[in-house]
Coordinates of C-alpha atoms in Angstrom, one line a residue:
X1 CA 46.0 53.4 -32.7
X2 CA 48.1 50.3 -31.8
X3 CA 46.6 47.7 -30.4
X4 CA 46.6 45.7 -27.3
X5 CA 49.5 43.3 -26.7
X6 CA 48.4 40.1 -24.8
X7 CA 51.0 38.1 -23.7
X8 CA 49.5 34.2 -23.0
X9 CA 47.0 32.2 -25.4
X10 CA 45.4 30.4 -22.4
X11 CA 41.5 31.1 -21.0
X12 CA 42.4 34.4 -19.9
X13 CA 44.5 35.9 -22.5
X14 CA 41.9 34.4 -25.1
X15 CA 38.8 35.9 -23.0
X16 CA 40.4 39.3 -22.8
X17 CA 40.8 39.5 -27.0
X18 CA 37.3 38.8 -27.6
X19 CA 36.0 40.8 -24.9
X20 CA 38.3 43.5 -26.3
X21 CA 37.3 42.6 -29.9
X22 CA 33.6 43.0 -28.8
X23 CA 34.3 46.7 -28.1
X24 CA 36.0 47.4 -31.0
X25 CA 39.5 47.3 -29.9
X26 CA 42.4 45.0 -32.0
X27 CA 44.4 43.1 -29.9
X28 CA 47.9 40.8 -30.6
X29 CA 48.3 37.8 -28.7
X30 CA 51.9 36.5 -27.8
X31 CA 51.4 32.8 -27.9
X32 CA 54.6 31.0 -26.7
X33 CA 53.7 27.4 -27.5
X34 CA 52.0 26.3 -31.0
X35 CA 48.7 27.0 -31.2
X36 CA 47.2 23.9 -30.3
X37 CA 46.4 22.6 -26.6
X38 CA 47.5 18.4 -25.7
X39 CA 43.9 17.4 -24.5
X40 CA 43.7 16.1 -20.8
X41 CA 41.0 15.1 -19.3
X42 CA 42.2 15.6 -15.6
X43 CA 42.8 18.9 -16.4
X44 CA 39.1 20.4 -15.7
X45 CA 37.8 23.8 -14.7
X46 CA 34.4 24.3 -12.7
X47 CA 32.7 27.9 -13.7
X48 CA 29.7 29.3 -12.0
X49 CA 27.1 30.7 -14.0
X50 CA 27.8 34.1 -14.8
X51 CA 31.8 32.9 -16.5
X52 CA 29.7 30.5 -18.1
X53 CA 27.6 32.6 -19.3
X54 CA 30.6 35.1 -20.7
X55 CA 32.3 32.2 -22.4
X56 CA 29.6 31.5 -24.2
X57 CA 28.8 34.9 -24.9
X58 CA 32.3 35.3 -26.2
X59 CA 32.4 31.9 -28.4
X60 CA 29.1 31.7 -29.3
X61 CA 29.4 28.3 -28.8
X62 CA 26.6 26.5 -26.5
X63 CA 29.2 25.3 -23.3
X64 CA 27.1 23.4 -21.8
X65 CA 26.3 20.8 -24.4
X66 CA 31.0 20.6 -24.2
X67 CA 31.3 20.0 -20.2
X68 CA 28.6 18.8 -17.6
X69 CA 26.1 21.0 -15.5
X70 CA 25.6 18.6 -12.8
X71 CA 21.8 17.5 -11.5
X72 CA 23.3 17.5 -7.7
X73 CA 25.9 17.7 -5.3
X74 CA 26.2 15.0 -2.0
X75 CA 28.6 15.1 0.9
X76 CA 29.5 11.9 2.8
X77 CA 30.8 11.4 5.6
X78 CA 32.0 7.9 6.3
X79 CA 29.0 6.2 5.2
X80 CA 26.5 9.1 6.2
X81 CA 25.0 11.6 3.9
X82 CA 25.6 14.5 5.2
X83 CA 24.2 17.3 2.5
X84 CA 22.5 16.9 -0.6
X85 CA 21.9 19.8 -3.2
X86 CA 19.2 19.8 -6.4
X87 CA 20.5 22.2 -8.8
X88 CA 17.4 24.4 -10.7
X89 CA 16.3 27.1 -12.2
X90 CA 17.0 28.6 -8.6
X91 CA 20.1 27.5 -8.2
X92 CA 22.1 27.2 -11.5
X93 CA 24.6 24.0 -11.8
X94 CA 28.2 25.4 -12.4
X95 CA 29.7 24.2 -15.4
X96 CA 32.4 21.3 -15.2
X97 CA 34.6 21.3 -18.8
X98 CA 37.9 20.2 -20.0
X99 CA 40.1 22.9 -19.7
X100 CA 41.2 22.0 -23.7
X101 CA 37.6 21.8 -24.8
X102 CA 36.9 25.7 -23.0
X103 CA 40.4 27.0 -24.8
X104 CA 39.7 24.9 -27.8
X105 CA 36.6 27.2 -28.8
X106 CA 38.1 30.6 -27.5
X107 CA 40.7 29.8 -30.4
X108 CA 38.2 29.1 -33.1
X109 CA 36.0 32.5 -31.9
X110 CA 39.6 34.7 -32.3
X111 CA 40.7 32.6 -35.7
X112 CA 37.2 34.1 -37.1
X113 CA 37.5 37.6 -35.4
X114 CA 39.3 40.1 -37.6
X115 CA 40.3 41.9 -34.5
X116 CA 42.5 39.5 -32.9
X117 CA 46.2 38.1 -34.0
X118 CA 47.2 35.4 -32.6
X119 CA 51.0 35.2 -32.9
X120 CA 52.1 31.3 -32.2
X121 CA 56.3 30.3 -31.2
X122 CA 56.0 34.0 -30.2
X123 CA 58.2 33.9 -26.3
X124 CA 58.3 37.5 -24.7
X125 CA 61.7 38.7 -23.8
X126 CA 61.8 42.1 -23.3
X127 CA 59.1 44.6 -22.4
X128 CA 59.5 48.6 -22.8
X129 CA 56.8 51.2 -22.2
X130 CA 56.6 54.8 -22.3
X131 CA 53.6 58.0 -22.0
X132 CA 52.5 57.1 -25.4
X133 CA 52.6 52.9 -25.2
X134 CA 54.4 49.8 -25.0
X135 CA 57.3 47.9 -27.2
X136 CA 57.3 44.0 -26.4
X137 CA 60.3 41.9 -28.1
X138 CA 59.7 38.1 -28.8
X139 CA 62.0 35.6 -29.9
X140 CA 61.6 32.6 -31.4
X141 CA 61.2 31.7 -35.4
X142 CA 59.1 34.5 -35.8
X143 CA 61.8 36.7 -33.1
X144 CA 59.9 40.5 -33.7
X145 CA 59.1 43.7 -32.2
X146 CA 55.4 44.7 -31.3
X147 CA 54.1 47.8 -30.6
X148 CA 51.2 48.5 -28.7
X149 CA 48.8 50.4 -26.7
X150 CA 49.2 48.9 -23.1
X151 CA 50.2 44.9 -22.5
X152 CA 48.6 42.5 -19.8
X153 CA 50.7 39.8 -18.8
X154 CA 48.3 36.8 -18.9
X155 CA 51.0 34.4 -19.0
X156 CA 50.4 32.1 -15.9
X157 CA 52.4 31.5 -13.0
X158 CA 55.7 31.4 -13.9
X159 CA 54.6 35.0 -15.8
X160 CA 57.7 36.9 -17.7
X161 CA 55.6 40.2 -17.8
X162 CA 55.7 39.6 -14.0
X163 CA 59.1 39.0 -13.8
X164 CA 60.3 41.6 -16.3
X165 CA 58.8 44.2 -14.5
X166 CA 59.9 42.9 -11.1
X167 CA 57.0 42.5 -9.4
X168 CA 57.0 40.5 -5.9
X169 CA 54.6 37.5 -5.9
X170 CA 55.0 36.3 -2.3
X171 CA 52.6 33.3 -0.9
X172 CA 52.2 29.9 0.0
X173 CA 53.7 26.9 -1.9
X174 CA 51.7 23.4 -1.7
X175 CA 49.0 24.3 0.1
X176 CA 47.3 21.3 -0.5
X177 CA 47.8 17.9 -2.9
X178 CA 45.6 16.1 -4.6
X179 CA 46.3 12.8 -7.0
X180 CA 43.9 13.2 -10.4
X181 CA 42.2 10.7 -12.3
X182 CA 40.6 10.8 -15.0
X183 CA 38.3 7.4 -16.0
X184 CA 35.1 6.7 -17.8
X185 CA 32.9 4.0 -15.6
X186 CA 29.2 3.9 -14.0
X187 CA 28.9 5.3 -10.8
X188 CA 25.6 5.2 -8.7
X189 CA 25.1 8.8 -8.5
X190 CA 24.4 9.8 -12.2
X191 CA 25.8 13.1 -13.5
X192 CA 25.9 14.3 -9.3
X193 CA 28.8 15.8 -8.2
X194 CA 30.0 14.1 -4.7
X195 CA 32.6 14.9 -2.0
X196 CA 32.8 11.7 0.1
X197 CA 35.1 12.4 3.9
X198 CA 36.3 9.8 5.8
X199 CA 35.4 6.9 3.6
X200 CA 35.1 3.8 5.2
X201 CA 37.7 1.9 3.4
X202 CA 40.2 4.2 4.4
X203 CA 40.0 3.5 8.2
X204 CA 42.9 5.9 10.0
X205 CA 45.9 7.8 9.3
X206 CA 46.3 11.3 7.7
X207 CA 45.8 9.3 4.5
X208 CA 41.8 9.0 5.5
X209 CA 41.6 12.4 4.1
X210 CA 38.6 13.1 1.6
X211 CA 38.1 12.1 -2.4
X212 CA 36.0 14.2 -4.8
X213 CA 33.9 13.2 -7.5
X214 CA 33.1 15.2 -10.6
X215 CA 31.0 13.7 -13.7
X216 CA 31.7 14.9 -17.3
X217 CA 30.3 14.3 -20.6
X218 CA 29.9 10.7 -21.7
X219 CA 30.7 8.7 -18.8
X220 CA 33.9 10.4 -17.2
X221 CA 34.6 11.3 -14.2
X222 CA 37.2 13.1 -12.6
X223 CA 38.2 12.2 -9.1
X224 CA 40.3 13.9 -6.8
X225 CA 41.7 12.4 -3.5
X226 CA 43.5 15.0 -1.3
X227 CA 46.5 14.0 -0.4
X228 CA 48.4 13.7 3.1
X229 CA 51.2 16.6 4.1
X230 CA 54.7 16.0 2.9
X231 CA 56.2 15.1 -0.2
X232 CA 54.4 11.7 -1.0
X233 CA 55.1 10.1 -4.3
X234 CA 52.3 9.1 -6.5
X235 CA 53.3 6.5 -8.3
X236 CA 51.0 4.6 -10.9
X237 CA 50.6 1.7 -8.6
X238 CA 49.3 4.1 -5.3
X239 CA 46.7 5.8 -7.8
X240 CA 45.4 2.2 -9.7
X241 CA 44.9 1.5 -6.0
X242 CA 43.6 4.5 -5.0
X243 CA 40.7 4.2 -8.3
X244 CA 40.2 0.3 -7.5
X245 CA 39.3 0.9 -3.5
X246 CA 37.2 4.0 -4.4
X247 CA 35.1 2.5 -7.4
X248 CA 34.9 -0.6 -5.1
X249 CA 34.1 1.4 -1.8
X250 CA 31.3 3.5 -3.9
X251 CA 29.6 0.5 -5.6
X252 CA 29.6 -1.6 -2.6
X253 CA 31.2 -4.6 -4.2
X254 CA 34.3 -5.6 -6.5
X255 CA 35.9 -3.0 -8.2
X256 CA 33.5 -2.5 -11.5
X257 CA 35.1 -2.1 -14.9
X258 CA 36.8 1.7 -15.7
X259 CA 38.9 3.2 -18.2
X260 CA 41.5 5.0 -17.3
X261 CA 42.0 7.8 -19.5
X262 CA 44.3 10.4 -17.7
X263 CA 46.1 11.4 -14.6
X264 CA 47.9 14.0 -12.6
X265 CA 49.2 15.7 -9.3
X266 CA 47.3 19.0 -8.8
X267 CA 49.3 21.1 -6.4
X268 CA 47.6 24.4 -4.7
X269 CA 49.2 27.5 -4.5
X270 CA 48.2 30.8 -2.8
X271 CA 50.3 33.8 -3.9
X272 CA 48.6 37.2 -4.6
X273 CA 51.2 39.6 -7.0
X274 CA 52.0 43.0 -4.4
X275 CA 51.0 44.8 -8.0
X276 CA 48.5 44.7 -11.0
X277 CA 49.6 47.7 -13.1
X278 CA 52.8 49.2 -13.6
X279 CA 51.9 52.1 -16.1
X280 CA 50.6 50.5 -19.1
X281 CA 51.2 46.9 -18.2
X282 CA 48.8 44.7 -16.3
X283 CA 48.4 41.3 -15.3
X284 CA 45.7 38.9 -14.6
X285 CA 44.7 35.7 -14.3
X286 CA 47.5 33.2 -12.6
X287 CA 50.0 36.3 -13.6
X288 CA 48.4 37.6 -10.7
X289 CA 47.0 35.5 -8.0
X290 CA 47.5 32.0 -7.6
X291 CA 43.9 30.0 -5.3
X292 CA 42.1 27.0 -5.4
X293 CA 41.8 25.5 -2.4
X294 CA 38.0 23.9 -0.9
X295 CA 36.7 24.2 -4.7
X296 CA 37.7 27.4 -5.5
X297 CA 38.7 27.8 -9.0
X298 CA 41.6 29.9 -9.9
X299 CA 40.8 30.6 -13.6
X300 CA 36.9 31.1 -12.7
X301 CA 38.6 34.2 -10.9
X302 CA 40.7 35.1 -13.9
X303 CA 37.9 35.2 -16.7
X304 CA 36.4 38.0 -13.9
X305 CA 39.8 39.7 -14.4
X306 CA 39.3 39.6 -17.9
X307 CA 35.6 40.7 -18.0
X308 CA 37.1 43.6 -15.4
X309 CA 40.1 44.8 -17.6
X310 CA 38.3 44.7 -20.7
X311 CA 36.0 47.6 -20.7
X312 CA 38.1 50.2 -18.7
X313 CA 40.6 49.3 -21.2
X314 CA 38.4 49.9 -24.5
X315 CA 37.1 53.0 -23.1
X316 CA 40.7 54.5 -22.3
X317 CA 41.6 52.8 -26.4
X318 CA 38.7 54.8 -28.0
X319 CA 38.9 57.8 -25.2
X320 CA 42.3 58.7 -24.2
X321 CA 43.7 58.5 -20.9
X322 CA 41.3 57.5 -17.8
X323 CA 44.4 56.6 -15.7
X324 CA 41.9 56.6 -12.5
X325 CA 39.3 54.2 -14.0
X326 CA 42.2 51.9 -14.8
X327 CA 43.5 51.7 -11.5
X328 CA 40.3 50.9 -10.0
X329 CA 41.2 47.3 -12.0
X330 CA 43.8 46.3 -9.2
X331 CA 41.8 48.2 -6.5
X332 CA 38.8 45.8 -7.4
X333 CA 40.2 42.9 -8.8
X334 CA 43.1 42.5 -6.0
X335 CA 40.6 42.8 -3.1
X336 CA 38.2 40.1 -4.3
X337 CA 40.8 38.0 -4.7
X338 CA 42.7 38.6 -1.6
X339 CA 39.6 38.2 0.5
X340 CA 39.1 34.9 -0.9
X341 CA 42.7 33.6 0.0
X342 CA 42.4 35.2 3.1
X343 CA 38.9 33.2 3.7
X344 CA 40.6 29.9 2.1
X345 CA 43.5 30.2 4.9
X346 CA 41.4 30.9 7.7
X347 CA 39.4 27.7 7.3
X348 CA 42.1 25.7 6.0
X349 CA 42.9 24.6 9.4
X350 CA 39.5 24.2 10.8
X351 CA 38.5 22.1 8.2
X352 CA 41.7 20.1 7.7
X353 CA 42.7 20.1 11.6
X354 CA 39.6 18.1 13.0
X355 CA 40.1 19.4 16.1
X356 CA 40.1 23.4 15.8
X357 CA 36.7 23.9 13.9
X358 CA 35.0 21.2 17.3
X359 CA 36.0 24.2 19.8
X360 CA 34.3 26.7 17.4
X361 CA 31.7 25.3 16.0
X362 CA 29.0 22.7 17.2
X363 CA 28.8 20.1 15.0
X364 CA 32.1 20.2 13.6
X365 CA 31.3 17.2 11.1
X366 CA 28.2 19.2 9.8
X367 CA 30.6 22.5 9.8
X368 CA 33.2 21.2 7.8
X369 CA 30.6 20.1 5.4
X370 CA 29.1 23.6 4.8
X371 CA 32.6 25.3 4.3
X372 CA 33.7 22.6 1.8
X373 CA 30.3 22.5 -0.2
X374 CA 30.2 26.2 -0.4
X375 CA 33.7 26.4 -1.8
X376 CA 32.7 23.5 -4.6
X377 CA 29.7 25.0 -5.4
X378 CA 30.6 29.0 -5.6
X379 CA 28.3 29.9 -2.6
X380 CA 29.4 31.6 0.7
X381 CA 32.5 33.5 1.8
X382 CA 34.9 30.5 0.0
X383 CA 33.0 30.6 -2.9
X384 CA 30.8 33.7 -3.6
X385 CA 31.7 35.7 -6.8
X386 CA 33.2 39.0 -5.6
X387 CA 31.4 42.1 -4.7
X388 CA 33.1 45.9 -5.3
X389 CA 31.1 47.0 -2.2
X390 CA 34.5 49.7 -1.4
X391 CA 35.8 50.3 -5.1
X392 CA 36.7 53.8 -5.9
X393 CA 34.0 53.7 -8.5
X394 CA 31.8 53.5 -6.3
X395 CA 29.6 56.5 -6.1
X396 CA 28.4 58.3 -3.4
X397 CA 25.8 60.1 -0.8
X398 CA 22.9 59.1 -3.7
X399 CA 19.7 60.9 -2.3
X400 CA 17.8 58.0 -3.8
X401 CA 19.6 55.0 -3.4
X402 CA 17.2 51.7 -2.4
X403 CA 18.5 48.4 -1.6
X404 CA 17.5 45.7 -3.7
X405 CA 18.9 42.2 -3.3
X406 CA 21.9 42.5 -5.0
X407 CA 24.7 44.5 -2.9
X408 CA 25.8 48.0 -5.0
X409 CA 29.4 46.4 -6.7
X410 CA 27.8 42.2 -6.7
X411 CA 27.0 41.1 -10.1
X412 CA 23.6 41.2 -10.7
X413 CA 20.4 38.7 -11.6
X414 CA 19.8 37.5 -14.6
X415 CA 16.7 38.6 -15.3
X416 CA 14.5 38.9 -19.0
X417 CA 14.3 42.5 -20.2
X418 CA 13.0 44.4 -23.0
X419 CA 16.0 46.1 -25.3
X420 CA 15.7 49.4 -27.3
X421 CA 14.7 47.6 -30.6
X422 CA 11.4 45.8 -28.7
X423 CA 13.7 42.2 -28.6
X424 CA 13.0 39.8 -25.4
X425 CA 16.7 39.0 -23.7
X426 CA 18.5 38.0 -21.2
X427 CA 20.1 41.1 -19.4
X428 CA 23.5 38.7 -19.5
X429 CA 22.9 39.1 -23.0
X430 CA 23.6 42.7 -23.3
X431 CA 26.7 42.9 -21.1
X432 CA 30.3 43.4 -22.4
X433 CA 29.4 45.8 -25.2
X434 CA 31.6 48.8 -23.1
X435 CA 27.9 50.7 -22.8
X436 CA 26.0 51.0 -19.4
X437 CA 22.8 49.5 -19.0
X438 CA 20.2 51.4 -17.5
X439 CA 17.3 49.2 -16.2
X440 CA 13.7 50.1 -15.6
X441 CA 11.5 47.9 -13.1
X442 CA 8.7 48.4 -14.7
X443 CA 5.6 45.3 -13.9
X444 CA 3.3 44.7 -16.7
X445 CA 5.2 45.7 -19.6
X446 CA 6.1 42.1 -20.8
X447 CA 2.5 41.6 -22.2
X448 CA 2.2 44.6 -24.7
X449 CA 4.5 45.5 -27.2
X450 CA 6.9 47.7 -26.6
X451 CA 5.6 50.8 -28.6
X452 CA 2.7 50.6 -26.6
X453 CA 4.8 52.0 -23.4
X454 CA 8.0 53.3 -25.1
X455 CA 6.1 56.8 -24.9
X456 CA 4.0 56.6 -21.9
X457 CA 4.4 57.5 -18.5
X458 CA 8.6 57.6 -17.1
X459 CA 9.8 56.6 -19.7
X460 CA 10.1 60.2 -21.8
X461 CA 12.0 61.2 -19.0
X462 CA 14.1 58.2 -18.3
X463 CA 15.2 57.7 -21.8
X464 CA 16.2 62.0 -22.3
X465 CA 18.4 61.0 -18.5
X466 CA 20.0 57.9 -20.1
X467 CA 21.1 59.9 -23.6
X468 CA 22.2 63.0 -21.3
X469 CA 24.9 60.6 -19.3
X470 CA 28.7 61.3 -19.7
X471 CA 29.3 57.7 -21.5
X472 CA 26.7 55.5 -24.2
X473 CA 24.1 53.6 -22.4
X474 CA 21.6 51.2 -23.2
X475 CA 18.0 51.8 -22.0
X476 CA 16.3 48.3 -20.8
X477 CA 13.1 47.5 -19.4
X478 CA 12.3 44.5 -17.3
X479 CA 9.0 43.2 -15.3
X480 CA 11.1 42.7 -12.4
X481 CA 14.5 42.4 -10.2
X482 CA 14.4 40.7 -7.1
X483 CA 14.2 43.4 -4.3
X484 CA 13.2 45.9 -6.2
X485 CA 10.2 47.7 -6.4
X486 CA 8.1 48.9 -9.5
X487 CA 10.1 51.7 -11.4
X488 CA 13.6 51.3 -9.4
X489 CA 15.7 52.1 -11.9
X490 CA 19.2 50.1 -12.0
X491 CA 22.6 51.4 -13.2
X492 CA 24.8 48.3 -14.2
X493 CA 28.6 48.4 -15.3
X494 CA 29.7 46.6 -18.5
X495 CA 30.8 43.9 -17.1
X496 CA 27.4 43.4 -15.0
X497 CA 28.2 44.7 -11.5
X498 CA 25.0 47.1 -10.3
X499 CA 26.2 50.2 -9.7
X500 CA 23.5 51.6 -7.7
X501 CA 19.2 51.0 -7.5
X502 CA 17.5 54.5 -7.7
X503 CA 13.6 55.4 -6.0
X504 CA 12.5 56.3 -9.8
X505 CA 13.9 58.1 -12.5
X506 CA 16.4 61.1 -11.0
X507 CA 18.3 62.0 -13.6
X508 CA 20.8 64.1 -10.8
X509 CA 21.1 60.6 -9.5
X510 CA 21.6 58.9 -12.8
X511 CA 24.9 61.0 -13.6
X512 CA 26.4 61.0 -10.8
X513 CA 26.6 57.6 -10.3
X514 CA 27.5 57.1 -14.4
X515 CA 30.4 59.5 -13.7
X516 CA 32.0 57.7 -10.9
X517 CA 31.6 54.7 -12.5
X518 CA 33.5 55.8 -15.2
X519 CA 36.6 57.4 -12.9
X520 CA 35.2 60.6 -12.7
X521 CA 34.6 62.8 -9.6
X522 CA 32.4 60.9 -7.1
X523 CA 29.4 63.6 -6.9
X524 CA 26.7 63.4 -4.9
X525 CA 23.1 64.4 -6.7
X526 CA 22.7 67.4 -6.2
X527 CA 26.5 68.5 -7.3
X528 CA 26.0 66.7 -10.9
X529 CA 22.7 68.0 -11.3
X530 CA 23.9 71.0 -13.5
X531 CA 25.2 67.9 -16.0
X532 CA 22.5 65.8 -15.8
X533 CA 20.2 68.6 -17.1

């Protein structure tokens, strides 16, 4: 079968190959530049800690020892504290890399995976699909014709896919401004994240506005200062002054030596695509949506549209057409998304406006700060990784459906579980294999082996429910979930969204909710019970 035609070598594109690859499905990558990525330091991404986790899945290289998970996270306001943060065990530190360093080792993991080409000088032009798949035309030195199964258009902003299939992308242009610098120097607060509002040595004026702080490895830092409204030029003299009074202002005396090592204007955009799939072509990534406003990170949001895509894909590449299972990709994908721009415009004003958020909320200063931490720290409705609470894969009417403290569609907790083969792992570890995961609250099982229990009490009748489901699953067993009480059962997607909980092992249940999440009829229990048995 031909394989999947990827049209961008950035995060995204990259992601989606390997997660492909993982599942057993050969992709080609349209990459329109060389092959290599200009290193620049200003240009940093922030990913919470289940991306993170998927990157390193994907690479097999140990991210965090690349980028910076930070020990804290202050808010200042003038010369007041305002909010501190300890990052723990609790609450994971996201992950704050060089956007080169992240695409750097995606490259290396496809050069050594058999199942991804990566065409380089390879510009899109032409794009033609029909019932049985999709002909792409590049030009360029090595100008050629590709066949393949279905495309996805992870080719940025300005996307070609996009245009070539004339899909509107309407928006907002410049939402916000902010000069970059990049600069290695010692700071007080070491390897703590800061936002700082209102600094004192910027007294009035629109230019007042707010500066960010963010360490990296070996001594650098990338600051960001928002800029005012309008068209203001940055010129190299306005950000040496801008780095001089800020190093100065934080150190509380002269300026102390820095290096600068790069710079930049990073301009916010909020434009959502009106469509993610037109037949066999999708898009993703900032193809689709463009955010990043109050912290949020726009390609945090496209590795989730990559970890999406990627198993509804493979299973309609190994298992014919499952045209309902693939439209639940925009169904989920475009709703996260559009509820966080809708979020980020909302407060926009009442943060930025002084004046608004005071009639709304009491203790505006102390309101502000919430808003902006959550958005910087992936928390809240500004920051929060997406739930599918109202996806059509949702199943429905489940006679024994418990809550537990994950929402049905939310990623779930990382928690340690027993696999098939008796291994201890992190249930992160087992994702993005295209199987379901079927998960057994069961206390007490982490101190014996596991063929003391394999046999004994559910889990006979568990493991015959888990082999009799419409699609391969993967039996787990862990000594707890948060919310969940001894033998819930959990049903988790590929990508590591909980399907549903279950009040023990129902096998009616079980199916049912397997099916929908696979596209199929949303049964209740009772109707799949004849497949279940």
């Amino acid at each position: 079968m031909d394989p999947v035609i990827i049209v961008g070598a950035g995060p995204v594109g990259l992601t989606l190959a390997l997660a492909l690859a993982r599942q057993d499905v050969p992709s080609v990558v349209l990459d329109e530049g060389p092959g290599k990525d200009e290193p620049r330091l200003a240009r940093t991404v922030v990913l919470r800690e289940d991306t993170a986790a998927l990157m390193e899945r994907l690479t097999g290289v140990p991210l965090s020892e690349a980028g910076c998970r930070w020990a804290g996270w202050r808010s200042l306001r003038r010369k007041q504290v305002m909010r501190e943060v300890t990052f723990d065990d609790v609450e994971p530190a996201p992950l704050h890399i060089a956007q080169h360093v992240l695409t750097g080792a995606l490259r290396e993991a496809c050069a050594e995976e058999r199942l991804v080409k990566v065409s380089v000088d390879s510009r899109l032009d032409t794009v033609e699909q029909e019932p049985s798949g999709v002909t792409a035309h590049t030009r360029g030195p090595k100008g050629t014709w590709w066949r393949g199964s279905h495309l996805v258009g992870c080719d940025g902003p300005r996307s070609t896919v996009r245009k070539l299939l004339d899909i509107r992308f309407p928006g907002r242009t410049a939402v916000e401004r902010h000069a970059v610098a990049a600069l290695r120097t010692e700071l007080p607060w070491e390897d703590e994240a800061l936002l700082h509002r209102m600094p004192p040595w910027r007294t009035s004026g629109p230019t007042a506005g707010e500066v960010t702080g963010r360490p990296l490895p070996d001594g650098v830092w990338r600051l960001d200062w928002l800029l005012p409204p309008g068209k203001e030029l940055v010129t190299p003299e306005l950000l040496v002054a801008r780095v001089r009074e800020t190093l100065a202002g934080w150190t509380g005396g002269p300026t102390p030596p820095y290096e600068l090592l790069d710079t930049g204007v990073h301009t916010v955009h909020h434009r959502l695509a009106r469509r993610w799939r037109v037949g066999r072509v999708f898009l993703a990534g900032d193809a689709a949506h463009l955010l990043g406003a109050l912290g949020t990170q726009g390609l945090d949001e496209g590795l989730r549209d990559a970890d999406n895509l990627a198993w509804k894909l493979a299973l309609a590449w190994h298992h014919g057409p499952h045209e309902a299972l693939l439209d639940s990709y925009q169904a989920e994908r475009r709703a996260v998304v559009a509820a966080r721009l809708r979020a980020a415009d909302q407060a926009l004003p009442l943060v930025r406006g002084g004046g608004g958020l005071r009639a709304v909320v009491p203790g505006s200063a102390r309101g502000h700060d919430a808003l902006l931490t959550d958005g910087h720290l992936g928390r809240g409705a500004l920051g929060t990784p997406g739930a599918y609470a109202t996806s059509p894969l949702a199943p429905r009417h489940l006679e024994a459906e418990v809550p537990v403290r994950t929402a049905p569609g939310a990623p779930v907790a990382d928690v340690p579980v027993t696999a098939e083969d008796g291994s201890f792992v992190r249930l992160r570890d087992r994702l993005g294999r295209g199987a379901l995961l079927v998960v057994l609250i069961a206390p007490g099982t982490g101190v014996w082996e596991r063929k003391h229990w394999v046999g004994a009490g559910l889990m006979p009748r568990l493991a015959a429910a888990v082999t009799a489901l419409p699609h391969p699953a993967e039996l787990l067993v862990a000594e707890g979930y948060p919310g969940a009480a001894a033998h819930s059962v959990l049903l988790v997607r590929p990508d590591g969204h909980l399907v549903t909980a279950l009040n023990g092992v129902r096998p009616a249940d079980l199916y049912a909710a397997a099916e929908a999440t696979l596209g199929g009829p949303a049964k209740t229990g009772a109707e799949a019970g004849a497949g279940a048995r």
